[in-house]
CSV table of C-alpha atoms and ligand atoms in Angstrom, one decimal:
chain,number,residue,atom,x,y,z
A,1,UNK,CA,32.7,-70.4,20.8
A,2,UNK,CA,34.8,-67.9,22.7
A,3,UNK,CA,33.4,-64.6,21.4
A,4,UNK,CA,33.9,-61.3,23.1
A,5,UNK,CA,32.6,-57.8,22.3
A,6,UNK,CA,35.0,-54.9,21.8
A,7,UNK,CA,35.3,-51.6,20.0
A,8,UNK,CA,37.6,-50.8,17.0
A,9,UNK,CA,39.9,-48.1,18.2
A,10,UNK,CA,42.2,-47.9,15.1
A,11,UNK,CA,42.7,-49.5,11.7
A,12,UNK,CA,46.0,-50.1,10.2
A,13,UNK,CA,45.6,-51.5,6.6
A,14,UNK,CA,44.0,-54.9,7.2
A,15,UNK,CA,44.6,-55.0,11.0
A,16,UNK,CA,41.9,-53.8,13.4
A,17,UNK,CA,42.9,-52.8,16.9
A,18,UNK,CA,39.9,-53.7,19.1
A,19,UNK,CA,39.6,-52.6,22.7
A,20,UNK,CA,37.9,-54.8,25.3
A,21,UNK,CA,38.1,-53.5,28.8
A,22,UNK,CA,41.8,-52.6,29.4
A,23,UNK,CA,43.1,-54.8,26.6
A,24,UNK,CA,43.6,-54.2,23.0
A,25,UNK,CA,43.6,-57.0,20.4
A,26,UNK,CA,45.0,-56.9,16.9
A,27,UNK,CA,42.5,-58.6,14.7
A,28,UNK,CA,41.8,-59.5,11.1
A,29,UNK,CA,38.5,-59.8,9.3
A,30,UNK,CA,36.9,-63.0,8.0
A,31,UNK,CA,35.6,-63.7,4.5
A,32,UNK,CA,32.1,-62.4,4.4
A,33,UNK,CA,32.8,-59.3,6.5
A,34,UNK,CA,35.4,-58.2,4.1
A,35,UNK,CA,32.7,-56.5,2.0
A,36,UNK,CA,31.6,-54.3,4.9
A,37,UNK,CA,33.6,-51.2,5.5
A,38,UNK,CA,34.5,-51.3,9.1
A,39,UNK,CA,35.1,-48.0,10.8
A,40,UNK,CA,36.8,-46.8,14.0
A,41,UNK,CA,34.2,-46.8,16.7
A,42,UNK,CA,32.4,-50.0,15.4
A,43,UNK,CA,31.4,-52.4,18.1
A,44,UNK,CA,32.4,-56.0,17.0
A,45,UNK,CA,32.1,-59.5,18.2
A,46,UNK,CA,35.5,-61.3,17.9
A,47,UNK,CA,37.1,-64.6,18.6
A,48,UNK,CA,40.1,-64.5,20.9
A,49,UNK,CA,41.5,-67.8,19.7
A,50,UNK,CA,41.5,-67.1,16.0
A,51,UNK,CA,41.9,-63.3,16.5
A,52,UNK,CA,39.3,-62.6,13.9
A,53,UNK,CA,36.3,-60.3,13.9
A,54,UNK,CA,33.1,-62.3,13.5
A,55,UNK,CA,30.4,-59.8,13.5
A,56,UNK,CA,29.7,-56.0,13.4
A,57,UNK,CA,27.0,-54.8,15.8
A,58,UNK,CA,24.4,-52.3,14.6
A,59,UNK,CA,25.7,-48.7,14.5
A,60,UNK,CA,24.0,-45.8,16.2
A,61,UNK,CA,25.6,-43.3,13.8
A,62,UNK,CA,28.5,-42.9,11.4
A,63,UNK,CA,30.3,-39.7,10.5
A,64,UNK,CA,32.0,-39.7,7.1
A,65,UNK,CA,34.6,-37.1,7.9
A,66,UNK,CA,36.1,-38.0,10.4
A,67,UNK,CA,35.1,-41.6,9.5
A,68,UNK,CA,34.0,-42.8,12.9
A,69,UNK,CA,30.9,-44.6,14.3
A,70,UNK,CA,28.9,-44.7,17.5
A,71,UNK,CA,29.9,-41.3,18.7
A,72,UNK,CA,28.1,-39.8,21.7
A,73,UNK,CA,29.4,-36.3,21.2
A,74,UNK,CA,31.3,-34.3,18.6
A,75,UNK,CA,33.7,-31.7,19.9
A,76,UNK,CA,33.8,-28.9,17.3
A,77,UNK,CA,37.2,-27.3,17.7
A,78,UNK,CA,37.2,-23.8,16.2
A,79,UNK,CA,40.1,-21.4,16.1
A,80,UNK,CA,39.3,-17.8,17.0
A,81,UNK,CA,42.4,-16.4,15.3
A,82,UNK,CA,44.5,-18.4,12.8
A,83,UNK,CA,42.8,-20.1,11.1
A,84,UNK,CA,40.2,-17.3,11.2
A,85,UNK,CA,37.1,-17.6,13.3
A,86,UNK,CA,34.2,-18.8,11.1
A,87,UNK,CA,30.6,-19.2,12.1
A,88,UNK,CA,30.1,-20.8,8.7
A,89,UNK,CA,32.3,-23.6,9.7
A,90,UNK,CA,30.7,-23.9,13.1
A,91,UNK,CA,27.2,-24.1,11.5
A,92,UNK,CA,28.4,-26.7,9.0
A,93,UNK,CA,29.6,-28.9,11.8
A,94,UNK,CA,26.5,-28.2,13.9
A,95,UNK,CA,24.4,-29.4,10.9
A,96,UNK,CA,26.5,-32.4,10.5
A,97,UNK,CA,26.0,-33.3,14.2
A,98,UNK,CA,22.3,-32.6,14.2
A,99,UNK,CA,21.7,-34.6,11.1
A,100,UNK,CA,23.6,-37.6,12.6
A,101,UNK,CA,21.9,-37.3,16.0
A,102,UNK,CA,25.2,-36.5,17.8
A,103,UNK,CA,25.4,-33.9,20.5
A,104,UNK,CA,27.8,-31.2,19.5
A,105,UNK,CA,30.0,-29.1,21.8
A,106,UNK,CA,31.7,-26.0,20.5
A,107,UNK,CA,35.3,-25.6,21.8
A,108,UNK,CA,37.0,-22.3,21.0
A,109,UNK,CA,40.8,-22.1,20.8
A,110,UNK,CA,43.5,-19.4,20.5
A,111,UNK,CA,41.5,-16.7,22.3
A,112,UNK,CA,44.9,-15.6,23.7
A,113,UNK,CA,45.8,-14.4,20.2
A,114,UNK,CA,42.8,-12.3,19.6
A,115,UNK,CA,42.6,-8.5,19.6
A,116,UNK,CA,39.9,-6.8,21.7
A,117,UNK,CA,37.8,-6.2,18.6
A,118,UNK,CA,38.0,-9.8,17.5
A,119,UNK,CA,37.1,-10.9,21.0
A,120,UNK,CA,34.0,-8.7,21.0
A,121,UNK,CA,32.7,-10.2,17.7
A,122,UNK,CA,33.5,-13.7,18.7
A,123,UNK,CA,31.8,-13.4,22.1
A,124,UNK,CA,28.7,-12.1,20.4
A,125,UNK,CA,28.5,-15.0,18.1
A,126,UNK,CA,29.1,-17.5,20.9
A,127,UNK,CA,26.4,-15.9,23.0
A,128,UNK,CA,23.9,-16.7,20.3
A,129,UNK,CA,25.0,-20.4,20.1
A,130,UNK,CA,24.5,-20.6,23.8
A,131,UNK,CA,21.1,-19.0,23.5
A,132,UNK,CA,19.9,-21.6,21.1
A,133,UNK,CA,21.0,-24.4,23.4
A,134,UNK,CA,24.6,-25.3,22.5
A,135,UNK,CA,27.3,-25.9,24.9
A,136,UNK,CA,30.3,-23.6,24.3
A,137,UNK,CA,33.7,-24.2,26.0
A,138,UNK,CA,37.2,-22.8,25.6
A,139,UNK,CA,40.5,-24.7,25.6
A,140,UNK,CA,41.5,-22.6,28.6
A,141,UNK,CA,39.0,-24.4,30.8
A,142,UNK,CA,40.3,-28.0,30.6
A,143,UNK,CA,38.5,-28.9,33.8
A,144,UNK,CA,35.1,-28.3,32.2
A,145,UNK,CA,36.1,-30.1,29.0
A,146,UNK,CA,37.2,-33.1,31.1
A,147,UNK,CA,34.0,-33.1,33.0
A,148,UNK,CA,32.1,-33.1,29.7
A,149,UNK,CA,34.1,-36.0,28.3
A,150,UNK,CA,33.8,-38.5,31.1
A,151,UNK,CA,32.4,-41.9,30.2
A,152,UNK,CA,31.7,-41.0,26.5
A,153,UNK,CA,32.9,-41.8,23.1
A,154,UNK,CA,33.9,-38.6,21.4
A,155,UNK,CA,35.4,-37.2,18.2
A,156,UNK,CA,37.2,-34.0,17.6
A,157,UNK,CA,36.5,-32.2,14.4
A,158,UNK,CA,37.7,-29.0,13.0
A,159,UNK,CA,39.9,-27.3,10.5
A,160,UNK,CA,43.5,-28.2,10.2
A,161,UNK,CA,45.5,-26.1,12.6
A,162,UNK,CA,42.5,-25.3,14.8
A,163,UNK,CA,44.3,-26.9,17.8
A,164,UNK,CA,42.7,-30.3,18.2
A,165,UNK,CA,45.8,-32.3,19.0
A,166,UNK,CA,47.1,-29.4,21.2
A,167,UNK,CA,43.8,-29.6,23.2
A,168,UNK,CA,44.2,-33.4,23.7
A,169,UNK,CA,47.7,-33.0,24.9
A,170,UNK,CA,46.4,-30.5,27.4
A,171,UNK,CA,43.8,-33.0,28.6
A,172,UNK,CA,46.4,-35.8,28.9
A,173,UNK,CA,50.1,-35.0,28.5
A,174,UNK,CA,51.0,-38.7,28.1
A,175,UNK,CA,49.1,-38.8,24.7
A,176,UNK,CA,52.0,-36.8,23.4
A,177,UNK,CA,50.4,-36.1,20.0
A,178,UNK,CA,52.2,-34.4,17.3
A,179,UNK,CA,51.1,-30.8,16.7
A,180,UNK,CA,52.0,-28.5,13.9
A,181,UNK,CA,52.8,-24.8,13.2
A,182,UNK,CA,50.2,-22.9,11.3
A,183,UNK,CA,51.5,-21.6,8.1
A,184,UNK,CA,51.3,-17.8,8.2
A,185,UNK,CA,50.8,-17.6,4.4
A,186,UNK,CA,47.8,-19.9,4.3
A,187,UNK,CA,46.5,-19.4,7.8
A,188,UNK,CA,46.1,-23.1,7.9
A,189,UNK,CA,47.8,-26.0,9.6
A,190,UNK,CA,49.4,-28.8,7.7
A,191,UNK,CA,47.3,-31.8,8.4
A,192,UNK,CA,49.6,-32.9,11.2
A,193,UNK,CA,47.3,-35.7,12.3
A,194,UNK,CA,46.7,-38.2,9.6
A,195,UNK,CA,45.0,-41.3,11.0
A,196,UNK,CA,41.7,-41.5,13.0
A,197,UNK,CA,42.0,-43.5,16.2
A,198,UNK,CA,40.1,-43.7,19.5
A,199,UNK,CA,42.4,-43.0,22.5
A,200,UNK,CA,41.5,-43.9,26.0
A,201,UNK,CA,41.9,-41.0,28.4
A,202,UNK,CA,39.9,-39.4,31.2
A,203,UNK,CA,37.6,-42.4,31.3
A,204,UNK,CA,36.5,-41.8,27.8
A,205,UNK,CA,37.4,-42.8,24.2
A,206,UNK,CA,38.3,-39.8,22.1
A,207,UNK,CA,39.3,-39.6,18.4
A,208,UNK,CA,41.7,-37.0,17.3
A,209,UNK,CA,41.1,-36.7,13.6
A,210,UNK,CA,42.9,-35.2,10.7
A,211,UNK,CA,41.7,-31.7,10.0
A,212,UNK,CA,40.5,-30.7,6.6
A,213,UNK,CA,40.6,-27.8,4.2
A,214,UNK,CA,37.1,-28.3,2.9
A,215,UNK,CA,34.2,-30.3,4.1
A,216,UNK,CA,31.2,-31.4,1.9
A,217,UNK,CA,27.9,-32.2,3.5
A,218,UNK,CA,26.2,-35.1,1.9
A,219,UNK,CA,22.8,-34.0,3.0
A,220,UNK,CA,19.6,-32.8,1.3
A,221,UNK,CA,18.4,-29.2,1.6
A,222,UNK,CA,15.6,-30.4,3.8
A,223,UNK,CA,17.9,-32.2,6.1
A,224,UNK,CA,20.1,-29.0,6.4
A,225,UNK,CA,17.0,-26.9,7.1
A,226,UNK,CA,15.8,-29.3,9.9
A,227,UNK,CA,19.3,-29.2,11.5
A,228,UNK,CA,18.9,-25.4,12.2
A,229,UNK,CA,17.4,-26.0,15.6
A,230,UNK,CA,16.0,-22.5,16.2
A,231,UNK,CA,14.0,-22.4,13.0
A,232,UNK,CA,11.3,-24.7,14.3
A,233,UNK,CA,8.4,-26.0,12.3
A,234,UNK,CA,5.9,-23.2,12.5
A,235,UNK,CA,6.0,-21.7,9.1
A,236,UNK,CA,3.0,-21.1,6.9
A,237,UNK,CA,3.6,-24.5,5.2
A,238,UNK,CA,5.7,-27.0,6.9
A,239,UNK,CA,7.5,-27.5,3.5
A,240,UNK,CA,8.8,-23.9,3.7
A,241,UNK,CA,12.5,-23.6,2.9
A,242,UNK,CA,12.5,-20.1,4.5
A,243,UNK,CA,13.6,-18.5,1.3
A,244,UNK,CA,10.4,-16.8,0.3
A,245,UNK,CA,9.1,-13.9,2.4
A,246,UNK,CA,5.4,-14.3,2.2
A,247,UNK,CA,4.2,-15.9,5.4
A,248,UNK,CA,7.6,-17.3,6.4
A,249,UNK,CA,8.0,-16.9,10.2
A,250,UNK,CA,11.7,-17.7,10.1
A,251,UNK,CA,12.4,-14.8,7.7
A,252,UNK,CA,10.2,-12.6,9.9
A,253,UNK,CA,12.2,-13.6,13.0
A,254,UNK,CA,15.5,-12.9,11.2
A,255,UNK,CA,14.2,-9.4,10.4
A,256,UNK,CA,13.2,-8.8,14.0
A,257,UNK,CA,16.7,-9.9,15.1
A,258,UNK,CA,15.4,-13.0,17.0
A,259,UNK,CA,17.2,-15.4,14.7
A,260,UNK,CA,20.8,-14.4,13.9
A,261,UNK,CA,21.2,-12.9,10.4
A,262,UNK,CA,24.6,-14.4,10.2
A,263,UNK,CA,23.4,-17.9,10.9
A,264,UNK,CA,20.5,-17.5,8.4
A,265,UNK,CA,23.0,-16.4,5.8
A,266,UNK,CA,25.1,-19.5,6.5
A,267,UNK,CA,21.9,-21.6,6.1
A,268,UNK,CA,21.3,-20.0,2.7
A,269,UNK,CA,24.9,-20.7,1.7
A,270,UNK,CA,24.7,-24.3,2.9
A,271,UNK,CA,21.6,-25.1,1.0
A,272,UNK,CA,22.8,-23.3,-2.1
A,273,UNK,CA,25.9,-25.6,-2.1
A,274,UNK,CA,23.8,-28.8,-2.2
A,275,UNK,CA,24.1,-30.4,-5.6
A,276,UNK,CA,20.7,-30.9,-7.1
A,277,UNK,CA,21.5,-34.4,-8.2
A,278,UNK,CA,22.7,-36.8,-5.6
A,279,UNK,CA,25.5,-39.1,-6.7
A,280,UNK,CA,24.1,-42.3,-5.3
B,1,GTP,N1,48.4,-19.4,21.0
B,1,GTP,C1,47.8,-20.5,20.8
B,1,GTP,N2,48.2,-21.5,20.0
B,1,GTP,C2,47.5,-22.6,19.9
B,1,GTP,C3,46.4,-22.9,20.7
B,1,GTP,N3,45.9,-24.1,20.3
B,1,GTP,C4,46.7,-24.6,19.4
B,1,GTP,N4,47.7,-23.7,19.1
B,1,GTP,C5,48.8,-23.9,18.1
B,1,GTP,O1,48.2,-24.1,16.8
B,1,GTP,C6,49.1,-24.9,16.0
B,1,GTP,C7,48.2,-26.1,15.4
B,1,GTP,O2,47.7,-26.9,16.5
B,1,GTP,P1,47.4,-28.5,16.3
B,1,GTP,O3,47.0,-28.9,17.6
B,1,GTP,O4,48.5,-29.2,15.6
B,1,GTP,O5,46.2,-28.4,15.3
B,1,GTP,P2,45.2,-29.6,14.8
B,1,GTP,O6,43.8,-29.1,14.8
B,1,GTP,O7,45.5,-30.8,15.5
B,1,GTP,O8,45.7,-29.7,13.2
B,1,GTP,P3,45.6,-31.0,12.2
B,1,GTP,O9,46.2,-32.1,12.9
B,1,GTP,O10,46.4,-30.5,11.0
B,1,GTP,O11,44.2,-31.2,11.9
B,1,GTP,C8,50.2,-25.4,17.0
B,1,GTP,O12,51.3,-24.7,16.7
B,1,GTP,C9,49.6,-25.1,18.3
B,1,GTP,O13,50.7,-24.9,19.3
B,1,GTP,C10,45.9,-21.8,21.6
B,1,GTP,O14,44.9,-22.0,22.3
B,1,GTP,N5,46.7,-20.7,21.6
B,2,MG,MG1,46.2,-32.7,14.9
B,3,ZN,ZN1,9.7,-20.4,6.4
């Protein structure tokens, strides 16, 4: 046997590009593995003679959208101007990260396009995210982003047109990724990036991913609740969904201004969107 271990960095139909050290091998999948849906980020055992993947190693996490596994950090790229700044979107991605045990980092783009009033609002929102323990960076400070990236496997996520590919081009010009104009009419980009792949840059592997127009969380209401880190578990009953005032410490703290009302409202919106019957 001449088996090696590598990581799937991109998938092109039936061909899997697997990185081992500085080399990338183009591999196919053998019989019994064909039933498993391999994803970008999967660590695999492969045979260099037959150029086939023999085994998939256990995953530490998998995100569905972007479909990518074994991520150390999720960079949530959020536009401050066009597309419009949205704490609802940030909270949705934070929930996604928390529920999948991935450290999120919020990266804000397009601050150069904001009016003073917009900036004031956005800064206030970002201050709260920092207060509850999240790292917040802007695409102006590439040095700090690079420092955060080093040695990790990362994915970028965010709305189409938020500036994910632009950010990666700033980090490494040689990546030369295609970027798109944001349509004025829709305030959205045009899904310029279509495939998910892990690129090696700045001693890290990073996936630029296609943006989206809508994102569905396949989580239960309880999982969503437990992903709001500042809520804690100290309500009257630990089954409290924080929607009924009597004895709910979360609702009390919202009233006192300790928990952001905006984020609480996003929580209510997110749990109200959960379909009562799960599909599987
Ligand atoms: N003024 C300004 N424009 C920016 C900034 N970041 C990105 N843009 C512009 O926003 C547009 C969309 O950027 P992209 O990088 O293609 O966005 P994306 O998130 O990769 O979009 P998808 O690939 O569709 O998901 C481009 O025209 C960029 O030049 C920024 O910080 N300031
Ligand atoms: Mg893109
Ligand atoms: Zn409660």
